[in-house]
């Protein structure tokens, strides 16, 4: 619900800027500057709770995947500016604390900072990309599964990650680890 309210407030601010500007351009500029100051000084809060996540820096992702093939990795490709990634962060952190084992590890890679690695794993970090965050399950150093997936027409299949899906994934992880 919070992501919808955040989007609603942003669109309401944009509509108010347009209406103020239509009424009197000075009011529109003043309100726009106040909204910009609000956005810069009071950004949306980020998750700062417990997590058991390894943050990869570019090429060390591939090195880590190949280093110990007995470890199964669940890696998220994310961006800091994407609201879906921001909303997914607490769920992923909770999963990492709850299900992190010696043979199951959780990792994250910022697709904006390391676009060449994201491109290698076919993850687009563009502003128009609908595939963020992308979650990839690696087993024996190779990709086994990913969400969201692509169909035969190269279209993304919609995937909404929620706590219900988290329980399904936890069951799948338990089944994979066996």
Coordinates of C-alpha atoms in Angstrom, one line a residue:
X1 CA 0.0 0.0 0.0
X2 CA 2.9 2.4 0.8
X3 CA 4.3 2.3 -2.8
X4 CA 0.8 3.3 -4.1
X5 CA 0.5 6.2 -1.7
X6 CA 4.0 7.4 -2.6
X7 CA 3.2 7.4 -6.3
X8 CA -0.2 9.1 -5.6
X9 CA 1.5 11.9 -3.6
X10 CA 4.1 12.4 -6.3
X11 CA 1.4 12.7 -9.0
X12 CA -0.6 15.0 -6.8
X13 CA 2.4 17.3 -6.4
X14 CA 3.0 17.4 -10.2
X15 CA -0.7 18.2 -10.7
X16 CA -0.5 21.0 -8.1
X17 CA 2.6 22.4 -9.8
X18 CA 0.7 22.5 -13.1
X19 CA -2.4 24.1 -11.5
X20 CA -0.5 26.7 -9.5
X21 CA 1.5 27.5 -12.7
X22 CA -1.7 27.8 -14.6
X23 CA -3.2 30.1 -12.0
X24 CA -0.1 32.3 -11.6
X25 CA 3.4 31.2 -12.9
X26 CA 5.1 32.6 -9.8
X27 CA 3.0 30.3 -7.5
X28 CA 3.9 27.3 -9.7
X29 CA 7.6 28.1 -9.6
X30 CA 7.5 28.6 -5.8
X31 CA 5.6 25.4 -5.2
X32 CA 7.9 23.5 -7.6
X33 CA 11.0 24.8 -5.7
X34 CA 9.4 23.8 -2.4
X35 CA 8.7 20.3 -3.7
X36 CA 12.2 20.0 -5.0
X37 CA 13.7 21.1 -1.6
X38 CA 11.3 18.6 0.1
X39 CA 12.5 15.8 -2.2
X40 CA 16.2 16.6 -1.6
X41 CA 16.1 17.1 2.2
X42 CA 13.6 14.4 3.1
X43 CA 14.1 11.4 0.8
X44 CA 12.0 8.2 1.0
X45 CA 13.3 6.1 3.9
X46 CA 15.4 3.1 3.1
X47 CA 15.6 -0.2 4.9
X48 CA 18.2 -0.3 7.7
X49 CA 17.4 -3.5 9.5
X50 CA 19.3 -6.8 9.9
X51 CA 20.4 -8.5 6.8
X52 CA 22.7 -11.3 5.7
X53 CA 23.5 -10.1 2.2
X54 CA 26.7 -9.9 0.3
X55 CA 27.0 -6.8 -1.8
X56 CA 28.9 -7.6 -5.0
X57 CA 31.2 -5.1 -6.8
X58 CA 31.2 -5.9 -10.5
X59 CA 33.4 -8.8 -11.5
X60 CA 33.6 -10.3 -8.1
X61 CA 30.1 -11.8 -8.6
X62 CA 31.4 -14.2 -11.2
X63 CA 34.5 -15.0 -9.1
X64 CA 32.3 -15.8 -6.1
X65 CA 29.9 -17.9 -8.1
X66 CA 32.8 -20.0 -9.4
X67 CA 34.8 -20.1 -6.1
X68 CA 32.6 -22.7 -4.3
X69 CA 30.1 -24.5 -6.5
X70 CA 28.5 -26.2 -3.5
X71 CA 26.9 -22.8 -2.5
X72 CA 23.6 -21.9 -4.0
X73 CA 23.3 -18.1 -4.5
X74 CA 20.1 -16.0 -4.7
X75 CA 21.3 -12.7 -6.2
X76 CA 19.2 -9.6 -6.8
X77 CA 20.1 -7.1 -9.4
X78 CA 18.7 -3.7 -8.2
X79 CA 19.0 0.0 -8.6
X80 CA 18.7 2.6 -5.8
X81 CA 16.4 4.9 -7.7
X82 CA 13.8 2.3 -8.6
X83 CA 10.8 2.2 -6.2
X84 CA 10.2 -1.5 -6.8
X85 CA 13.8 -2.2 -5.7
X86 CA 13.4 0.0 -2.6
X87 CA 10.2 -1.7 -1.6
X88 CA 11.7 -5.2 -2.2
X89 CA 14.8 -4.5 -0.1
X90 CA 13.2 -5.3 3.3
X91 CA 11.6 -8.5 2.0
X92 CA 15.0 -9.7 0.6
X93 CA 16.8 -8.8 3.8
X94 CA 14.3 -10.7 5.9
X95 CA 14.7 -13.7 3.7
X96 CA 18.5 -13.5 4.0
X97 CA 18.3 -13.5 7.8
X98 CA 15.6 -16.2 7.9
X99 CA 17.0 -18.6 5.3
X100 CA 20.7 -17.9 5.1
X101 CA 22.8 -21.0 5.4
X102 CA 26.4 -22.1 4.7
X103 CA 25.2 -23.6 1.4
X104 CA 22.6 -20.9 0.6
X105 CA 23.7 -17.3 0.4
X106 CA 22.1 -14.1 -0.6
X107 CA 23.7 -11.3 -2.7
X108 CA 22.9 -8.0 -4.3
X109 CA 24.5 -6.2 -7.3
X110 CA 23.7 -2.6 -8.2
X111 CA 22.9 -2.7 -11.9
X112 CA 23.5 1.1 -12.2
X113 CA 27.0 1.0 -10.8
X114 CA 28.0 -2.2 -12.7
X115 CA 26.1 -2.1 -16.0
X116 CA 28.5 -4.4 -17.8
X117 CA 27.9 -7.2 -15.3
X118 CA 24.1 -6.6 -15.4
X119 CA 24.2 -6.7 -19.2
X120 CA 26.1 -10.0 -19.1
X121 CA 23.3 -11.5 -17.1
X122 CA 20.7 -9.8 -19.4
X123 CA 19.4 -7.3 -16.9
X124 CA 18.4 -3.9 -18.1
X125 CA 19.0 -1.0 -15.7
X126 CA 17.3 1.6 -17.9
X127 CA 14.7 3.9 -16.5
X128 CA 12.0 2.3 -18.7
X129 CA 13.0 -1.3 -17.7
X130 CA 10.2 -3.4 -16.1
X131 CA 12.5 -6.1 -15.0
X132 CA 13.9 -4.5 -11.8
X133 CA 14.5 -6.0 -9.4
X134 CA 15.7 -9.2 -11.1
X135 CA 16.2 -12.2 -8.8
X136 CA 18.5 -14.9 -10.1
X137 CA 19.1 -18.3 -8.5
X138 CA 22.6 -19.7 -9.1
X139 CA 23.4 -23.3 -8.4
X140 CA 26.8 -24.8 -9.1
X141 CA 27.9 -21.4 -10.5
X142 CA 25.2 -21.5 -13.2
X143 CA 21.8 -19.7 -13.5
X144 CA 19.0 -22.0 -12.6
X145 CA 16.0 -19.7 -12.4
X146 CA 15.1 -16.0 -12.5
X147 CA 12.2 -13.7 -11.8
X148 CA 10.8 -11.9 -13.7
X149 CA 11.0 -14.3 -16.6
X150 CA 10.8 -13.7 -20.3
X151 CA 8.3 -15.6 -22.6
X152 CA 8.8 -16.9 -26.1
X153 CA 8.0 -13.5 -27.6
X154 CA 10.7 -11.8 -25.5
X155 CA 8.1 -10.1 -23.3
X156 CA 8.5 -9.9 -19.6
X157 CA 6.0 -12.0 -17.6
X158 CA 4.6 -9.8 -14.8
X159 CA 5.8 -10.9 -11.3
X160 CA 4.7 -9.3 -8.1
X161 CA 6.9 -10.1 -5.1
X162 CA 5.0 -10.2 -1.9
X163 CA 5.2 -12.0 1.4
X164 CA 2.9 -14.8 0.0
X165 CA 5.4 -15.3 -2.8
X166 CA 8.2 -15.2 -0.2
X167 CA 6.7 -18.3 1.5
X168 CA 6.5 -20.1 -1.9
X169 CA 10.1 -19.2 -2.6
X170 CA 11.2 -20.4 0.8
X171 CA 9.6 -23.7 0.1
X172 CA 11.3 -23.9 -3.3
X173 CA 14.7 -23.1 -1.7
X174 CA 14.2 -25.8 0.9
X175 CA 13.3 -28.2 -1.9
X176 CA 16.4 -27.2 -3.9
X177 CA 18.7 -27.6 -1.0
X178 CA 17.0 -30.8 -0.2

